Tab-separated table of C-alpha atoms and ligand atoms in Angstrom:
chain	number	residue	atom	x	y	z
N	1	UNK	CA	-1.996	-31.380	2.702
N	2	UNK	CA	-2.226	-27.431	3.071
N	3	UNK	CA	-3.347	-25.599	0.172
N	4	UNK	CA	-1.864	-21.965	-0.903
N	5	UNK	CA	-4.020	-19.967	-3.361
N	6	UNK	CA	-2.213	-17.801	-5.775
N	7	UNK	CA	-4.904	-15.223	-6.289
N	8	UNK	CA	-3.871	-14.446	-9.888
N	9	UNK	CA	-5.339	-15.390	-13.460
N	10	UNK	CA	-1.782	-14.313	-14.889
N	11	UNK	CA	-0.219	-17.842	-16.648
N	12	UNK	CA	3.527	-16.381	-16.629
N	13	UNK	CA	3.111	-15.632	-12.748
N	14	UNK	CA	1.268	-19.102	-11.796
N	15	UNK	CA	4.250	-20.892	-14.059
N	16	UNK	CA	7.255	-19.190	-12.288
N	17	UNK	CA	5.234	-19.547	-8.594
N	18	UNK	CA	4.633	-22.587	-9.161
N	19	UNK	CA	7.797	-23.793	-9.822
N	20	UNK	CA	9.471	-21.993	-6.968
N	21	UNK	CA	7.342	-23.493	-4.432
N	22	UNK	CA	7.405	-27.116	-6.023
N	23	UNK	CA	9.666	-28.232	-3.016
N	24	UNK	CA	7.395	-27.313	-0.757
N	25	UNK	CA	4.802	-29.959	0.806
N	26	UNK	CA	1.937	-27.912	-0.082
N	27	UNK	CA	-0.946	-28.355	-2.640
N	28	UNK	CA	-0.529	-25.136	-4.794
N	29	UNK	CA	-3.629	-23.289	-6.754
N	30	UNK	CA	-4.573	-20.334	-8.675
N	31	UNK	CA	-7.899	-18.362	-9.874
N	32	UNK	CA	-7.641	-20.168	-13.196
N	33	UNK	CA	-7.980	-23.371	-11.213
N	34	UNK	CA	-11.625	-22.453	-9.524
N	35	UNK	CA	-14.930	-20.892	-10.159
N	36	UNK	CA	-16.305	-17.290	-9.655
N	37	UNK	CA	-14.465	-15.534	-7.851
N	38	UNK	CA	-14.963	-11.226	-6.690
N	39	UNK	CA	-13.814	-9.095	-8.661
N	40	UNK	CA	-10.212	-7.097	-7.404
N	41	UNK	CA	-10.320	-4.023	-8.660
N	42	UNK	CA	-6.682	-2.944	-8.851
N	43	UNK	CA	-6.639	0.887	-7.229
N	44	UNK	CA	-3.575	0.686	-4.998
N	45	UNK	CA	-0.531	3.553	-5.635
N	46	UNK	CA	1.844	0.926	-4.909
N	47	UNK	CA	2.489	-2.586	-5.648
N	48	UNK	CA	1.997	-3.490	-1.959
N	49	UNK	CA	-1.066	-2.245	-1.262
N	50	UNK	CA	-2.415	-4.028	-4.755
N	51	UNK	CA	-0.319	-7.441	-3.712
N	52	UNK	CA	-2.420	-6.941	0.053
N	53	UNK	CA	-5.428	-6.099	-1.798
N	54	UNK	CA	-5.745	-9.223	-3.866
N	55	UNK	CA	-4.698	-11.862	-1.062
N	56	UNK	CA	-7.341	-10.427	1.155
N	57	UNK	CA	-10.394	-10.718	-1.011
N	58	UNK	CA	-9.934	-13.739	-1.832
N	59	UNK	CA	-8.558	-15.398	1.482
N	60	UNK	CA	-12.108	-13.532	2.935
N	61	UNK	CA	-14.337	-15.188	0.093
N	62	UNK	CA	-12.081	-18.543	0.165
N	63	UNK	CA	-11.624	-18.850	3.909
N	64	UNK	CA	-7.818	-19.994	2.526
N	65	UNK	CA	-4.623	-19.368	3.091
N	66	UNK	CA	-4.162	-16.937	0.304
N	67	UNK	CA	-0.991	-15.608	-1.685
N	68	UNK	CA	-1.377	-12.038	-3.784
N	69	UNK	CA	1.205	-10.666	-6.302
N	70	UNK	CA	1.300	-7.964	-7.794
N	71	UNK	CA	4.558	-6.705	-10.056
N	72	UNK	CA	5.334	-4.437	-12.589
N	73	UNK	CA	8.188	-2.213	-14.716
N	74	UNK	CA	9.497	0.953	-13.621
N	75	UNK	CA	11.641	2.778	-16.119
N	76	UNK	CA	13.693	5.646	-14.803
N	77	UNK	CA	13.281	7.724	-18.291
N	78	UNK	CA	9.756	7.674	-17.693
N	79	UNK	CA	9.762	8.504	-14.180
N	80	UNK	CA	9.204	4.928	-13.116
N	81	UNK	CA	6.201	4.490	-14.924
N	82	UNK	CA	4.581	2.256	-16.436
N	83	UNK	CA	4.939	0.763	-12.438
N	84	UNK	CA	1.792	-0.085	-11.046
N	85	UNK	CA	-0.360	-0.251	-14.337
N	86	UNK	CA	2.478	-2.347	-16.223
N	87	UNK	CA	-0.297	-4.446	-17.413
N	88	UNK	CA	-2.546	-2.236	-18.681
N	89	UNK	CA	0.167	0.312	-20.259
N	90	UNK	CA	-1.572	0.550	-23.963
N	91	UNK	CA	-5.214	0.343	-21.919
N	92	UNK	CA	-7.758	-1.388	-20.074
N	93	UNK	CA	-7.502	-4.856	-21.857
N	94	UNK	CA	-4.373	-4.277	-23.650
N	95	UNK	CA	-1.990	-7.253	-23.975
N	96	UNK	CA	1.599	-8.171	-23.764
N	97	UNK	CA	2.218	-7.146	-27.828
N	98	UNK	CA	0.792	-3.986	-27.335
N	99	UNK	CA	2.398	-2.786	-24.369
N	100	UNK	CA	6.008	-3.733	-25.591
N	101	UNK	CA	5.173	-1.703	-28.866
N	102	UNK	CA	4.308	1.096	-26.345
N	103	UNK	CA	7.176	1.290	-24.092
N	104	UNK	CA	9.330	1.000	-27.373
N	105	UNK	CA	7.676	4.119	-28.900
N	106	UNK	CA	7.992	6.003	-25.970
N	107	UNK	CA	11.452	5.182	-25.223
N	108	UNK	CA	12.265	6.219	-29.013
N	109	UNK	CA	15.103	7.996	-29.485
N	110	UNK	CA	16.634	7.224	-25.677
N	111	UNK	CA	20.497	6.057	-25.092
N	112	UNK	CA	20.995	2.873	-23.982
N	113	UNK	CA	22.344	4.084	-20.903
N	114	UNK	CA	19.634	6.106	-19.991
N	115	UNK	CA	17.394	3.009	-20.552
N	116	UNK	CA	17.801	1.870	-16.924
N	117	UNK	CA	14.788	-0.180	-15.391
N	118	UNK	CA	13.430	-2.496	-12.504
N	119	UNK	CA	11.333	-4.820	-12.550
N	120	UNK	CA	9.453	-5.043	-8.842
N	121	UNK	CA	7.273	-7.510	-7.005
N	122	UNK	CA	5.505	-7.401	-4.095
N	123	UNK	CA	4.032	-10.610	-2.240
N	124	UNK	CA	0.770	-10.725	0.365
N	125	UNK	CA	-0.052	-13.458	2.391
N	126	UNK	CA	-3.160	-13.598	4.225
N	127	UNK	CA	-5.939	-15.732	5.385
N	128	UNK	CA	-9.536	-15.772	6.504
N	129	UNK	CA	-9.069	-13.243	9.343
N	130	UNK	CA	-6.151	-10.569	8.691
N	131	UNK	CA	-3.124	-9.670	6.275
N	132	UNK	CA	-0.152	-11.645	7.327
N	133	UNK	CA	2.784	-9.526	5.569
N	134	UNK	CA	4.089	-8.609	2.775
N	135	UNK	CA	7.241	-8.880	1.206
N	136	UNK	CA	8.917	-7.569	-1.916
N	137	UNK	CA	11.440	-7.926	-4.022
N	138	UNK	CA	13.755	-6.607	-7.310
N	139	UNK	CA	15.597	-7.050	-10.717
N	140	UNK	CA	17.387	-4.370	-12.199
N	141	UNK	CA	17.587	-4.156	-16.088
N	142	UNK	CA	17.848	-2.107	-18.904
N	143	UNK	CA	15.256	-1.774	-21.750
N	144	UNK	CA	16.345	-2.965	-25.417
N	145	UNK	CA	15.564	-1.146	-28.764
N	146	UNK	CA	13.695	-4.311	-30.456
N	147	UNK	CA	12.223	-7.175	-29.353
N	148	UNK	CA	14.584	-10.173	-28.149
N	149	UNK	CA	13.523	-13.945	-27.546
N	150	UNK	CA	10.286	-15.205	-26.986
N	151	UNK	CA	11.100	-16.702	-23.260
N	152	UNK	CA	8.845	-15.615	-20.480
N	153	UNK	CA	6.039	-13.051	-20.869
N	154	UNK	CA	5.273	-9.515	-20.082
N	155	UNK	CA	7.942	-7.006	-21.041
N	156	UNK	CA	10.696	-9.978	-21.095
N	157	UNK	CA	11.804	-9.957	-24.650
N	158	UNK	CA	12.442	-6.034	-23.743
N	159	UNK	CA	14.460	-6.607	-20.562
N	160	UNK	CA	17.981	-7.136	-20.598
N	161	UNK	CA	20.092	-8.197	-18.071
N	162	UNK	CA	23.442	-6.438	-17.659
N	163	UNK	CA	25.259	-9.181	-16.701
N	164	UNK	CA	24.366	-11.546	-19.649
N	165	UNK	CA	23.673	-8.927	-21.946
N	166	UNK	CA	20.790	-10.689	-22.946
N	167	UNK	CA	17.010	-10.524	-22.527
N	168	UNK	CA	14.536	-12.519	-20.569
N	169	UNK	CA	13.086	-13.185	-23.432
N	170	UNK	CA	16.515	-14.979	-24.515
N	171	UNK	CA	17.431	-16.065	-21.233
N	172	UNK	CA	16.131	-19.644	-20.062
N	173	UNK	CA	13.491	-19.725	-17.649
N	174	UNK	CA	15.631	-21.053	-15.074
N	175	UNK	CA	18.555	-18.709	-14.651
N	176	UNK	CA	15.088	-15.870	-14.621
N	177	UNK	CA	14.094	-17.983	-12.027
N	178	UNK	CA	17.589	-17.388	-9.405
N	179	UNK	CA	17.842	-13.607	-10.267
N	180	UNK	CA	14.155	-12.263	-10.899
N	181	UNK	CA	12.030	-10.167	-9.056
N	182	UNK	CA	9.377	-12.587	-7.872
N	183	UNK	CA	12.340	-15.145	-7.292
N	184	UNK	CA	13.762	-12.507	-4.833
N	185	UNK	CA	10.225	-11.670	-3.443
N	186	UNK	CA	9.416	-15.199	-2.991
N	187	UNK	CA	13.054	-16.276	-0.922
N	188	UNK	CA	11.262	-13.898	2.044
N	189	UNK	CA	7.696	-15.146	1.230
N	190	UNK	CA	9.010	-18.644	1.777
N	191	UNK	CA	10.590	-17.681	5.515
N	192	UNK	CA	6.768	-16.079	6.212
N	193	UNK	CA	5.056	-18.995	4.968
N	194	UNK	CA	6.802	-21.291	7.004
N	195	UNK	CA	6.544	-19.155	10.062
N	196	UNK	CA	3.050	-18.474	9.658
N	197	UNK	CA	2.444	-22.444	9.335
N	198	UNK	CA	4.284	-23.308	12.438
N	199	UNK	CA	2.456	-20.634	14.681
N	200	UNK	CA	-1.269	-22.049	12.881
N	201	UNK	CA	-0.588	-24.992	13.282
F	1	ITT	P1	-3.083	-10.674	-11.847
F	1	ITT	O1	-3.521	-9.287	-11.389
F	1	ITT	O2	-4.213	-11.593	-12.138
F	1	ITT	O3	-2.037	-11.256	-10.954
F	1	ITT	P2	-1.773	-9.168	-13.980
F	1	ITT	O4	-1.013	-9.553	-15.228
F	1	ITT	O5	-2.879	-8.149	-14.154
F	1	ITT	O6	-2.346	-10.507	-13.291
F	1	ITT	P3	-0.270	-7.283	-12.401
F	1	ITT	O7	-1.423	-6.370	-12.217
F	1	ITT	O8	0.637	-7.569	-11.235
F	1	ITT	O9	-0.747	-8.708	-12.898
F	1	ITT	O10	0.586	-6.723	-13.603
F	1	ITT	C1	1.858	-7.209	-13.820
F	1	ITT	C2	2.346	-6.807	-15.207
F	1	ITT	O11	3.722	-6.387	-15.111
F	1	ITT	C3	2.322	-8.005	-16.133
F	1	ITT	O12	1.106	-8.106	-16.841
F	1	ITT	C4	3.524	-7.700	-17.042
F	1	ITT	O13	3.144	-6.805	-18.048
F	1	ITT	C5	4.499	-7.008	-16.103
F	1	ITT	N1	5.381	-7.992	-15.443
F	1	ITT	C6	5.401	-8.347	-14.114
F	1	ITT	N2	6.296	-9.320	-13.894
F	1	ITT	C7	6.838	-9.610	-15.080
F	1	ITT	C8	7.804	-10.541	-15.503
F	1	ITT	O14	8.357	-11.405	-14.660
F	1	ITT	N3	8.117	-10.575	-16.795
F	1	ITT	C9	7.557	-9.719	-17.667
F	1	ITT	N4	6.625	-8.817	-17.367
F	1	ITT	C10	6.263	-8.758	-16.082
Protein backbone atom coordinates (compact mmCIF):
# COMPACT_ATOMS: atom_id res chain seq x y z
CA UNK A 1 0.00 0.00 0.00
CA UNK A 2 1.21 3.69 -0.87
CA UNK A 3 1.99 5.83 1.93
CA UNK A 4 1.17 9.81 2.01
CA UNK A 5 3.08 11.83 4.65
CA UNK A 6 1.29 14.73 6.13
CA UNK A 7 4.30 16.83 6.98
CA UNK A 8 2.65 18.49 10.00
CA UNK A 9 2.97 18.03 13.94
CA UNK A 10 -0.48 20.00 14.16
CA UNK A 11 -3.18 17.24 15.93
CA UNK A 12 -6.38 19.32 14.67
CA UNK A 13 -4.89 19.19 10.98
CA UNK A 14 -3.72 15.32 11.09
CA UNK A 15 -7.48 14.60 12.69
CA UNK A 16 -9.51 16.43 9.93
CA UNK A 17 -6.81 14.97 7.02
CA UNK A 18 -7.07 12.05 8.17
CA UNK A 19 -10.49 11.60 8.11
CA UNK A 20 -10.98 13.06 4.68
CA UNK A 21 -8.71 10.72 3.07
CA UNK A 22 -9.97 7.57 5.09
CA UNK A 23 -11.65 6.30 1.78
CA UNK A 24 -8.76 6.32 0.12
CA UNK A 25 -6.54 2.99 -0.27
CA UNK A 26 -3.58 4.61 1.06
CA UNK A 27 -1.57 4.17 4.35
CA UNK A 28 -1.74 7.78 5.81
CA UNK A 29 1.15 9.39 8.25
CA UNK A 30 2.25 12.45 9.90
CA UNK A 31 5.56 13.98 11.67
CA UNK A 32 4.12 12.95 15.02
CA UNK A 33 4.18 9.41 13.69
CA UNK A 34 8.23 9.29 12.95
CA UNK A 35 11.56 10.32 14.23
CA UNK A 36 13.80 13.44 13.61
CA UNK A 37 12.89 15.10 11.13
CA UNK A 38 14.61 18.92 9.53
CA UNK A 39 13.55 21.58 10.78
CA UNK A 40 10.90 23.91 8.30
CA UNK A 41 11.41 27.10 9.08
CA UNK A 42 8.17 28.84 8.10
CA UNK A 43 9.39 32.21 5.99
CA UNK A 44 6.98 32.12 3.06
CA UNK A 45 4.61 35.57 2.41
CA UNK A 46 1.94 33.32 1.46
CA UNK A 47 0.35 30.21 2.50
CA UNK A 48 1.49 28.51 -0.74
CA UNK A 49 4.83 29.01 -0.75
CA UNK A 50 4.87 27.75 3.20
CA UNK A 51 2.35 24.64 2.13
CA UNK A 52 5.35 23.98 -0.94
CA UNK A 53 7.94 24.61 1.52
CA UNK A 54 7.04 21.96 4.03
CA UNK A 55 6.11 19.05 1.46
CA UNK A 56 9.46 19.51 -0.13
CA UNK A 57 11.76 19.11 2.81
CA UNK A 58 10.44 16.45 3.90
CA UNK A 59 9.55 14.43 0.62
CA UNK A 60 13.67 15.29 -0.06
CA UNK A 61 14.73 13.86 3.49
CA UNK A 62 11.85 11.03 3.30
CA UNK A 63 12.24 10.07 -0.34
CA UNK A 64 8.05 9.93 0.10
CA UNK A 65 5.31 11.01 -1.41
CA UNK A 66 4.77 13.99 0.76
CA UNK A 67 1.61 16.25 1.59
CA UNK A 68 2.29 20.03 3.17
CA UNK A 69 -0.43 22.33 4.65
CA UNK A 70 -0.26 25.25 5.65
CA UNK A 71 -3.59 27.51 6.72
CA UNK A 72 -4.40 30.34 8.58
CA UNK A 73 -7.10 33.43 9.50
CA UNK A 74 -7.35 36.49 7.64
CA UNK A 75 -9.55 39.14 9.15
CA UNK A 76 -10.52 42.01 6.92
CA UNK A 77 -10.49 44.64 10.05
CA UNK A 78 -7.03 43.83 10.45
CA UNK A 79 -6.01 43.92 6.99
CA UNK A 80 -6.05 40.16 6.65
CA UNK A 81 -3.74 39.56 9.26
CA UNK A 82 -3.08 37.42 11.47
CA UNK A 83 -2.81 35.24 7.79
CA UNK A 84 0.30 33.57 7.45
CA UNK A 85 1.51 33.68 11.19
CA UNK A 86 -2.09 32.56 12.51
CA UNK A 87 -0.23 30.27 14.71
CA UNK A 88 2.10 32.24 16.21
CA UNK A 89 -0.26 35.51 16.60
CA UNK A 90 0.56 36.16 20.56
CA UNK A 91 4.44 34.89 19.64
CA UNK A 92 6.88 32.39 18.84
CA UNK A 93 5.43 29.46 20.97
CA UNK A 94 2.18 30.94 21.73
CA UNK A 95 -0.83 28.58 21.83
CA UNK A 96 -4.38 28.31 20.78
CA UNK A 97 -5.69 30.22 24.32
CA UNK A 98 -3.51 32.90 23.78
CA UNK A 99 -4.05 33.76 20.34
CA UNK A 100 -7.96 33.75 20.65
CA UNK A 101 -7.49 36.21 23.70
CA UNK A 102 -5.43 38.24 21.13
CA UNK A 103 -7.56 38.50 18.17
CA UNK A 104 -10.44 39.27 20.75
CA UNK A 105 -8.53 42.27 22.19
CA UNK A 106 -7.70 43.56 19.05
CA UNK A 107 -10.98 43.25 17.51
CA UNK A 108 -12.41 45.15 20.74
CA UNK A 109 -14.80 47.48 20.15
CA UNK A 110 -15.52 46.25 16.22
CA UNK A 111 -19.29 45.71 14.78
CA UNK A 112 -20.23 42.51 14.05
CA UNK A 113 -20.49 43.31 10.58
CA UNK A 114 -17.26 44.58 10.16
CA UNK A 115 -15.98 41.30 11.76
CA UNK A 116 -15.77 39.55 8.37
CA UNK A 117 -13.02 36.72 8.03
CA UNK A 118 -11.59 33.66 6.00
CA UNK A 119 -10.15 31.05 6.96
CA UNK A 120 -7.54 29.75 3.98
CA UNK A 121 -5.61 26.61 3.19
CA UNK A 122 -3.23 25.81 0.90
CA UNK A 123 -2.13 22.08 0.01
CA UNK A 124 1.54 20.85 -1.56
CA UNK A 125 2.18 17.67 -2.86
CA UNK A 126 5.52 16.60 -3.73
CA UNK A 127 7.93 13.81 -3.76
CA UNK A 128 11.58 12.89 -3.83
CA UNK A 129 12.39 14.84 -7.03
CA UNK A 130 10.09 18.07 -7.60
CA UNK A 131 6.86 19.98 -6.26
CA UNK A 132 3.86 18.40 -7.79
CA UNK A 133 1.15 21.33 -7.23
CA UNK A 134 -0.54 23.01 -5.07
CA UNK A 135 -3.95 23.64 -4.40
CA UNK A 136 -5.97 25.83 -2.08
CA UNK A 137 -8.93 26.37 -0.72
CA UNK A 138 -11.60 28.72 1.58
CA UNK A 139 -14.25 29.32 4.37
CA UNK A 140 -15.68 32.52 4.90
CA UNK A 141 -16.74 33.54 8.51
CA UNK A 142 -17.19 36.13 10.82
CA UNK A 143 -15.34 36.55 14.18
CA UNK A 144 -17.51 36.34 17.54
CA UNK A 145 -17.15 38.62 20.67
CA UNK A 146 -16.51 35.57 23.26
CA UNK A 147 -15.51 32.32 23.03
CA UNK A 148 -18.14 29.62 21.68
CA UNK A 149 -17.85 25.68 21.95
CA UNK A 150 -14.95 23.76 22.49
CA UNK A 151 -15.18 21.72 18.94
CA UNK A 152 -12.14 21.80 16.76
CA UNK A 153 -9.00 23.84 17.52
CA UNK A 154 -7.28 26.94 16.47
CA UNK A 155 -9.46 30.04 16.28
CA UNK A 156 -12.75 27.69 16.01
CA UNK A 157 -14.63 28.62 19.08
CA UNK A 158 -14.12 32.33 17.47
CA UNK A 159 -15.41 31.51 13.98
CA UNK A 160 -18.86 31.65 13.13
CA UNK A 161 -20.50 30.51 10.30
CA UNK A 162 -23.16 32.73 8.73
CA UNK A 163 -25.28 30.23 7.73
CA UNK A 164 -25.67 28.38 11.12
CA UNK A 165 -24.96 31.23 13.11
CA UNK A 166 -22.88 29.21 15.11
CA UNK A 167 -19.17 28.60 15.72
CA UNK A 168 -16.83 25.84 14.83
CA UNK A 169 -16.29 25.50 18.05
CA UNK A 170 -20.19 24.62 18.40
CA UNK A 171 -20.53 23.08 15.19
CA UNK A 172 -19.84 19.17 14.95
CA UNK A 173 -16.79 18.12 13.40
CA UNK A 174 -18.51 16.72 10.56
CA UNK A 175 -20.63 19.42 9.01
CA UNK A 176 -16.70 21.52 9.52
CA UNK A 177 -15.63 18.78 7.63
CA UNK A 178 -18.17 19.46 4.09
CA UNK A 179 -17.76 23.32 4.29
CA UNK A 180 -14.12 24.07 5.71
CA UNK A 181 -11.20 25.33 4.23
CA UNK A 182 -8.96 22.28 4.18
CA UNK A 183 -12.21 20.24 3.20
CA UNK A 184 -12.36 22.55 0.08
CA UNK A 185 -8.50 22.43 -0.39
CA UNK A 186 -8.44 18.80 -0.08
CA UNK A 187 -11.63 18.01 -2.89
CA UNK A 188 -8.69 19.37 -5.57
CA UNK A 189 -5.80 17.69 -3.63
CA UNK A 190 -7.71 14.45 -4.00
CA UNK A 191 -8.09 14.91 -8.13
CA UNK A 192 -3.95 15.62 -7.98
CA UNK A 193 -3.30 12.75 -5.90
CA UNK A 194 -4.99 10.45 -7.98
CA UNK A 195 -3.53 11.85 -11.12
CA UNK A 196 -0.17 11.95 -9.88
CA UNK A 197 -0.58 8.08 -8.83
CA UNK A 198 -1.78 6.96 -12.16
CA UNK A 199 1.09 8.75 -14.18
CA UNK A 200 3.85 7.07 -11.24
CA UNK A 201 2.64 4.28 -11.38
P1 LIG B 1 2.30 22.65 11.10
O1 LIG B 1 3.14 23.82 10.58
O2 LIG B 1 3.09 21.62 11.82
O3 LIG B 1 1.39 22.10 10.05
P2 LIG B 1 0.90 24.77 12.55
O4 LIG B 1 -0.20 24.79 13.58
O5 LIG B 1 2.14 25.58 12.87
O6 LIG B 1 1.30 23.24 12.24
P3 LIG B 1 0.29 26.54 10.36
O7 LIG B 1 1.62 27.17 10.36
O8 LIG B 1 -0.36 26.20 9.04
O9 LIG B 1 0.29 25.18 11.17
O10 LIG B 1 -0.68 27.48 11.18
C1 LIG B 1 -2.04 27.28 11.11
C2 LIG B 1 -2.74 28.04 12.24
O11 LIG B 1 -3.92 28.67 11.71
C3 LIG B 1 -3.21 27.07 13.30
O12 LIG B 1 -2.26 26.89 14.32
C4 LIG B 1 -4.49 27.76 13.79
O13 LIG B 1 -4.17 28.76 14.72
C5 LIG B 1 -5.03 28.42 12.53
N1 LIG B 1 -5.93 27.50 11.80
C6 LIG B 1 -5.72 26.89 10.59
N2 LIG B 1 -6.73 26.07 10.28
C7 LIG B 1 -7.59 26.13 11.30
C8 LIG B 1 -8.82 25.50 11.57
O14 LIG B 1 -9.34 24.60 10.74
N3 LIG B 1 -9.43 25.78 12.72
C9 LIG B 1 -8.91 26.68 13.57
N4 LIG B 1 -7.75 27.32 13.41
C10 LIG B 1 -7.09 27.05 12.28
Amino acid sequence: MKELLVATRNKGKVREIADLLAPLDIKVSSLLDHGAMPEIIEDGLTFRANAAKKAVIIARHTGGIVMGEDSGLEVDALKGAPGVFSARYAGEHADDEANNTKLLAELSGVPVEQRTARYRSAIALADQDRLIDVVEGSCEGVIAGERRGTNGFGYDPLFIVPARQMTFGELPLAFKQTISHRANALRQFLKLLERYLVHSQ
